[in-house]
CSV table of C-alpha atoms in Angstrom, one decimal:
chain,number,residue,atom,x,y,z
A,18,MET,CA,-9.7,32.8,-22.9
A,19,LYS,CA,-7.6,36.0,-22.8
A,20,CYS,CA,-5.7,34.7,-19.7
A,21,LEU,CA,-5.0,31.4,-21.4
A,22,LEU,CA,-3.8,33.2,-24.6
A,23,HIS,CA,-1.6,35.5,-22.4
A,24,PHE,CA,-0.1,32.4,-20.7
A,25,PHE,CA,0.9,30.8,-24.0
A,26,ILE,CA,2.4,34.0,-25.2
A,27,LEU,CA,4.5,34.1,-22.0
A,28,LEU,CA,5.6,30.5,-22.6
A,29,ILE,CA,6.6,31.3,-26.2
A,30,GLY,CA,8.5,34.3,-25.0
A,31,PHE,CA,10.4,32.3,-22.3
A,32,SER,CA,11.3,29.6,-24.7
A,33,SER,CA,12.6,31.9,-27.4
A,34,ASN,CA,14.5,34.3,-25.1
A,35,CYS,CA,16.0,31.9,-22.6
A,36,GLN,CA,16.1,28.7,-24.5
A,37,ASN,CA,14.4,27.1,-21.6
A,38,LYS,CA,11.7,24.5,-22.4
A,39,ILE,CA,8.6,25.0,-20.4
A,40,LEU,CA,7.4,21.6,-19.1
A,41,TYR,CA,4.6,22.3,-16.7
A,42,LYS,CA,2.8,25.1,-14.9
A,43,PHE,CA,2.8,24.3,-11.1
A,44,THR,CA,1.0,27.5,-10.0
A,45,ASP,CA,0.2,30.8,-11.6
A,46,ASN,CA,3.7,32.0,-10.9
A,47,ARG,CA,5.8,28.8,-10.9
A,48,LEU,CA,6.8,27.1,-14.1
A,49,LEU,CA,8.8,23.9,-14.4
A,50,THR,CA,11.5,24.3,-17.0
A,51,ILE,CA,14.5,22.4,-18.4
A,52,GLN,CA,17.9,23.6,-19.4
A,53,ASN,CA,20.8,21.4,-20.5
A,54,GLU,CA,18.8,18.3,-19.4
A,55,LYS,CA,18.4,19.6,-15.9
A,56,GLN,CA,15.1,20.8,-14.4
A,57,GLY,CA,14.4,24.1,-12.6
A,58,VAL,CA,11.6,26.5,-11.7
A,59,ILE,CA,11.1,30.0,-12.9
A,60,ASP,CA,8.4,32.6,-12.3
A,61,THR,CA,6.4,34.5,-14.9
A,62,LEU,CA,9.0,37.3,-14.9
A,63,ASN,CA,11.6,34.7,-15.8
A,64,ASN,CA,13.3,34.9,-12.4
A,65,ILE,CA,15.0,31.6,-11.5
A,66,ILE,CA,13.3,30.3,-8.3
A,67,ILE,CA,14.9,26.8,-8.3
A,68,PRO,CA,18.2,26.5,-10.2
A,69,PHE,CA,18.7,24.1,-13.1
A,70,GLU,CA,20.3,21.4,-10.9
A,71,TYR,CA,17.7,18.7,-10.6
A,72,THR,CA,16.8,15.5,-12.4
A,73,HIS,CA,13.2,15.6,-11.3
A,74,ILE,CA,10.9,18.1,-9.6
A,75,GLU,CA,7.5,17.3,-8.2
A,76,PHE,CA,5.0,19.7,-6.6
A,77,ARG,CA,2.8,18.2,-3.9
A,78,ASN,CA,1.1,19.5,-0.9
A,79,ASP,CA,2.2,23.0,-1.9
A,80,ARG,CA,5.9,21.9,-1.7
A,81,PHE,CA,8.6,21.0,-4.1
A,82,ILE,CA,10.1,17.5,-3.9
A,83,LEU,CA,13.5,17.8,-5.6
A,84,THR,CA,15.7,14.9,-6.9
A,85,LYS,CA,19.4,15.3,-7.4
A,86,ASP,CA,22.0,12.5,-7.7
A,87,LYS,CA,19.3,9.9,-6.7
A,88,LYS,CA,18.7,11.8,-3.5
A,89,VAL,CA,15.5,13.8,-2.6
A,90,GLY,CA,14.7,16.8,-0.5
A,91,LEU,CA,11.7,19.0,0.3
A,92,PHE,CA,11.5,22.8,-0.3
A,93,ASP,CA,8.8,25.4,0.0
A,94,ILE,CA,7.5,27.5,-3.0
A,95,ASN,CA,10.3,30.0,-2.5
A,96,TYR,CA,13.0,27.4,-2.5
A,97,GLN,CA,13.4,27.5,1.3
A,98,GLU,CA,14.7,24.2,2.6
A,99,ILE,CA,12.4,22.0,4.7
A,100,LEU,CA,14.4,18.8,4.3
A,101,PRO,CA,17.9,18.7,2.7
A,102,VAL,CA,18.4,16.7,-0.5
A,103,ASN,CA,19.7,13.7,1.4
A,104,TYR,CA,16.8,11.3,1.6
A,105,ASN,CA,16.0,8.0,-0.3
A,106,ASN,CA,12.4,9.0,-1.0
A,107,ILE,CA,9.7,11.5,0.0
A,108,LEU,CA,6.1,10.3,-0.7
A,109,ALA,CA,3.3,12.9,-0.5
A,110,ARG,CA,0.2,11.8,1.3
A,111,CYS,CA,-3.2,13.3,2.3
A,112,ASN,CA,-3.6,16.0,5.0
A,113,ASP,CA,-0.3,17.7,3.9
A,114,ARG,CA,1.7,14.8,5.1
A,115,PHE,CA,4.9,13.3,3.7
A,116,ILE,CA,6.3,9.8,4.4
A,117,ILE,CA,10.1,10.1,4.3
A,118,TRP,CA,12.6,7.3,3.8
A,119,SER,CA,16.2,7.5,4.8
A,120,PHE,CA,19.1,5.6,3.2
A,121,ASP,CA,19.5,3.4,6.3
A,122,ASP,CA,16.0,2.0,5.8
A,123,LYS,CA,14.1,4.1,8.3
A,124,ASP,CA,10.7,5.7,7.8
A,125,GLY,CA,9.0,8.8,9.3
A,126,ILE,CA,6.3,11.3,8.7
A,127,ILE,CA,6.4,15.1,8.6
A,128,ASP,CA,3.9,17.8,7.6
A,129,ASN,CA,4.5,20.3,4.9
A,130,LYS,CA,6.1,22.7,7.4
A,131,GLY,CA,8.6,20.1,8.4
A,132,ASN,CA,7.0,19.3,11.8
A,133,VAL,CA,7.7,15.7,12.8
A,134,ILE,CA,4.5,13.7,13.0
A,135,LEU,CA,6.3,10.3,13.4
A,136,PRO,CA,10.0,10.2,14.0
A,137,LEU,CA,12.4,8.7,11.4
A,138,GLU,CA,12.9,5.5,13.2
A,139,TYR,CA,10.5,2.9,11.8
A,140,LYS,CA,11.2,-0.1,9.6
A,141,ASN,CA,8.1,0.7,7.6
A,142,ILE,CA,5.2,3.1,7.5
A,143,THR,CA,2.1,2.6,5.3
A,144,SER,CA,-1.3,4.3,5.2
A,145,ILE,CA,-4.3,2.1,5.6
A,146,HIS,CA,-6.4,3.7,2.8
A,147,ARG,CA,-6.5,6.7,0.6
A,148,SER,CA,-7.8,9.1,3.3
A,149,ASP,CA,-4.7,8.4,5.4
A,150,LYS,CA,-6.8,8.5,8.5
A,151,PHE,CA,-4.5,5.9,10.1
A,152,TYR,CA,-0.9,4.8,9.6
A,153,ILE,CA,0.5,1.4,10.2
A,154,VAL,CA,4.0,1.4,11.7
A,155,LYS,CA,6.5,-1.4,12.1
A,156,ASN,CA,9.2,-0.9,14.6
A,157,LYS,CA,12.8,-2.2,14.7
A,158,ASN,CA,11.6,-5.4,16.4
A,159,GLY,CA,9.2,-6.1,13.6
A,160,LEU,CA,6.1,-5.4,15.7
A,161,GLU,CA,3.3,-3.2,14.4
A,162,GLY,CA,1.0,-0.5,15.8
A,163,ILE,CA,-1.3,2.2,14.6
A,164,TYR,CA,-1.1,6.0,14.7
A,165,ASP,CA,-3.6,8.6,13.4
A,166,TYR,CA,-2.6,11.3,10.9
A,167,ASN,CA,-1.7,13.6,13.7
A,168,GLY,CA,0.7,11.1,15.3
A,169,ASN,CA,-1.5,10.1,18.1
A,170,LYS,CA,-1.1,6.5,19.1
A,171,ILE,CA,-4.1,4.3,18.5
A,172,LEU,CA,-2.5,0.8,19.1
A,173,ASP,CA,0.8,0.1,20.8
A,174,GLU,CA,3.5,-1.5,18.7
A,175,VAL,CA,3.0,-5.0,20.1
A,176,TYR,CA,1.1,-6.7,17.2
A,177,ALA,CA,1.7,-8.7,14.1
A,178,PHE,CA,-0.9,-7.7,11.5
A,179,TYR,CA,-2.1,-10.4,9.1
A,180,MET,CA,-5.0,-8.9,7.2
A,181,VAL,CA,-5.9,-5.2,7.0
A,182,ASP,CA,-9.2,-4.1,5.4
A,183,ASN,CA,-9.7,-0.4,5.9
A,184,GLU,CA,-10.3,0.0,9.6
A,185,MET,CA,-10.6,-3.7,10.4
A,186,ILE,CA,-7.5,-5.7,11.2
A,187,PHE,CA,-6.7,-9.4,12.0
A,188,ALA,CA,-3.8,-9.1,14.5
A,189,ALA,CA,-1.9,-11.4,16.8
A,190,LYS,CA,-0.2,-10.5,20.1
A,191,ASP,CA,1.9,-13.1,21.9
A,192,ASP,CA,-0.3,-16.2,21.7
A,193,GLU,CA,-3.6,-14.4,21.3
A,194,SER,CA,-5.5,-13.4,18.1
A,195,PHE,CA,-7.8,-10.5,17.6
A,196,ILE,CA,-10.2,-8.8,15.1
A,197,ILE,CA,-9.6,-5.1,15.8
A,198,ASP,CA,-12.0,-2.3,14.8
A,199,LEU,CA,-10.0,0.9,14.6
A,200,ASN,CA,-13.2,3.0,14.6
A,201,ASP,CA,-14.3,1.5,17.9
A,202,LEU,CA,-11.6,-0.4,19.9
A,203,ASN,CA,-14.3,-1.5,22.3
A,204,LYS,CA,-15.6,-3.7,19.5
A,205,THR,CA,-12.3,-5.6,19.3
A,206,ILE,CA,-13.0,-9.4,19.2
A,207,GLN,CA,-10.6,-11.8,20.9
A,208,LEU,CA,-10.6,-15.1,19.1
A,209,ASP,CA,-10.9,-18.4,20.8
A,210,SER,CA,-7.8,-19.6,22.8
A,211,GLY,CA,-5.5,-21.6,20.5
A,212,THR,CA,-6.6,-19.8,17.4
A,213,LYS,CA,-3.7,-18.9,15.1
A,214,LEU,CA,-3.7,-16.6,12.1
A,215,ILE,CA,-2.2,-17.8,8.9
A,216,TYR,CA,-0.8,-15.5,6.2
A,217,THR,CA,-3.4,-14.8,3.6
A,218,VAL,CA,-2.6,-13.2,0.2
A,219,ARG,CA,-4.4,-10.0,-0.5
A,220,HIS,CA,-4.9,-9.1,-4.1
A,221,TYR,CA,-5.6,-5.4,-3.9
A,222,SER,CA,-8.7,-5.2,-6.1
A,223,SER,CA,-11.2,-2.5,-5.2
A,224,THR,CA,-14.1,-5.0,-5.4
A,225,GLU,CA,-12.6,-7.6,-3.1
A,226,LYS,CA,-13.7,-8.6,0.4
A,227,TYR,CA,-10.9,-9.9,2.5
A,228,TYR,CA,-11.0,-13.0,4.7
A,229,GLN,CA,-8.5,-14.6,7.1
A,230,ILE,CA,-7.3,-18.2,7.2
A,231,ILE,CA,-7.0,-19.5,10.7
A,232,SER,CA,-5.9,-22.7,12.4
A,233,LYS,CA,-6.9,-24.3,15.7
A,234,ASP,CA,-6.2,-27.8,17.0
A,235,ASN,CA,-4.4,-28.6,13.7
A,236,LEU,CA,-7.5,-27.8,11.6
A,237,TYR,CA,-8.0,-24.9,9.2
A,238,GLY,CA,-10.9,-22.6,8.3
A,239,VAL,CA,-11.6,-19.1,7.0
A,240,LEU,CA,-13.2,-16.2,8.9
A,241,ASN,CA,-14.6,-12.9,7.9
A,242,PHE,CA,-14.3,-9.7,10.0
A,243,LYS,CA,-17.5,-10.5,11.9
A,244,ASN,CA,-15.9,-13.6,13.3
A,245,GLU,CA,-18.1,-15.7,11.1
A,246,PHE,CA,-16.8,-18.9,9.4
A,247,MET,CA,-16.8,-18.6,5.6
A,248,ILE,CA,-15.1,-22.0,5.3
A,249,PRO,CA,-15.5,-24.3,8.3
A,250,LEU,CA,-12.7,-25.4,10.5
A,251,ILE,CA,-12.4,-28.9,9.1
A,252,TYR,CA,-9.4,-29.0,6.7
A,253,ASP,CA,-5.8,-30.2,7.2
A,254,GLU,CA,-4.5,-27.1,5.4
A,255,ILE,CA,-5.9,-24.0,3.5
A,256,LYS,CA,-3.9,-21.7,1.2
A,257,SER,CA,-4.8,-18.6,-0.7
A,258,SER,CA,-5.2,-19.0,-4.4
A,259,GLN,CA,-4.6,-16.3,-7.0
A,260,ASN,CA,-8.2,-15.2,-6.8
A,261,TRP,CA,-9.6,-13.8,-3.6
A,262,GLU,CA,-12.9,-15.8,-3.8
A,263,TYR,CA,-11.2,-19.2,-3.9
A,264,PHE,CA,-9.0,-21.2,-1.4
A,265,VAL,CA,-7.0,-24.4,-1.9
A,266,VAL,CA,-7.9,-26.9,0.8
A,267,LYS,CA,-6.2,-30.1,1.8
A,268,LYS,CA,-7.9,-33.1,3.5
A,269,SER,CA,-6.6,-36.6,3.9
A,270,ASN,CA,-3.5,-35.6,1.8
A,271,LYS,CA,-5.7,-34.6,-1.2
A,272,TYR,CA,-6.3,-31.2,-2.6
A,273,GLY,CA,-9.3,-29.3,-3.9
A,274,ILE,CA,-10.7,-25.7,-4.2
A,275,VAL,CA,-13.4,-24.1,-2.1
A,276,LYS,CA,-15.2,-20.8,-2.7
A,277,THR,CA,-15.8,-18.3,0.1
A,278,ASP,CA,-19.4,-19.4,0.2
A,279,ASN,CA,-18.2,-22.9,1.2
A,280,THR,CA,-19.0,-24.4,-2.2
A,281,ILE,CA,-16.5,-27.0,-3.3
A,282,VAL,CA,-15.8,-26.2,-6.9
A,283,VAL,CA,-12.9,-28.6,-7.4
A,284,PRO,CA,-13.3,-32.0,-5.7
A,285,ILE,CA,-10.8,-32.8,-3.0
A,286,VAL,CA,-9.2,-35.7,-4.9
A,287,PHE,CA,-6.1,-34.2,-6.5
A,288,ASP,CA,-2.5,-34.9,-5.5
A,289,LYS,CA,-1.2,-31.4,-6.5
A,290,ILE,CA,-2.6,-28.1,-7.6
A,291,LEU,CA,-0.3,-25.7,-9.6
A,292,PHE,CA,-1.1,-22.0,-10.1
A,293,ASN,CA,-1.1,-20.2,-13.4
A,294,LYS,CA,-2.2,-16.6,-14.0
A,295,GLU,CA,-5.9,-17.2,-14.8
A,296,TYR,CA,-6.4,-20.9,-14.0
A,297,VAL,CA,-4.9,-23.8,-12.0
A,298,THR,CA,-3.5,-27.1,-13.2
A,299,LEU,CA,-5.0,-30.1,-11.4
A,300,LYS,CA,-2.7,-33.2,-11.1
A,301,ARG,CA,-3.9,-36.6,-10.1
A,302,LYS,CA,-1.9,-39.9,-10.3
A,303,GLY,CA,-3.1,-42.1,-13.1
A,304,PHE,CA,-5.1,-39.3,-14.7
A,305,LYS,CA,-4.4,-36.8,-17.4
A,306,ASP,CA,-3.9,-33.2,-16.1
A,307,SER,CA,-7.1,-31.1,-15.9
A,308,TYR,CA,-7.7,-27.4,-15.4
A,309,TYR,CA,-9.9,-25.1,-13.5
A,310,GLY,CA,-10.4,-21.4,-14.5
A,311,TYR,CA,-11.9,-19.8,-11.4
A,312,GLY,CA,-15.5,-20.3,-12.3
A,313,SER,CA,-15.5,-22.7,-15.3
A,314,GLU,CA,-13.7,-25.9,-16.3
A,315,LYS,CA,-11.0,-25.4,-19.0
A,316,ARG,CA,-10.8,-28.3,-21.4
């Protein structure tokens, strides 16, 4: 309680003596302040650590991400430069990593000491999940691969990824399709010859399970990551809906909706299905429009 009271007394003293507004306490000895609408950092003795030149200052992974004139740079706690203020964006990640983006649309990864984990040469880099155990990279040819957080290659950049669910990936290489298990590459499943992966919308809900639309011999079905059919390979077309548990199917030029347990919830008799935010509009020639609300008929 005494320490907290002492801190507030310091803040009042700084504000009154220097006309600097204290915005945030980064560490015990680094305070975010603002002067003339510019941000800077001072210590508890009122020494200026970072001058009042920046429009935004963020403290992540024990480093300062500084923004000036819509450019960002990376500095240590004593304002020693790690990356100059010349980047499009710097995104802090787990394991003291930063994804960096240049203004010529190239991505890379460094650690908080500036060591290069992945060079600044990729079209895109994303982490697979919050732990950042793996990174997906896309090279200049649009092909994707996987590296771990130390920059060790897990998968060569020869794939197109269609669906990623934590460490499981539906991927295509040349004319072959695979279900890849990043935790054990020996468990990778090669799908039947002629199987093609179809883009499947992912809705990014923490409760979702993800499935992959496939086609073979001009027929469509839906697989899970165990290579089990959720929806059999019997339809002329399958598309994602706006709800992960439902797919729009087409057969004999008519449309309907099927759940992932293969239950037909909207008969395959409609000429067109239009998507709205929480329901679909069902159109059929000679009939009044009807509606389906992902689980119940709307009347």
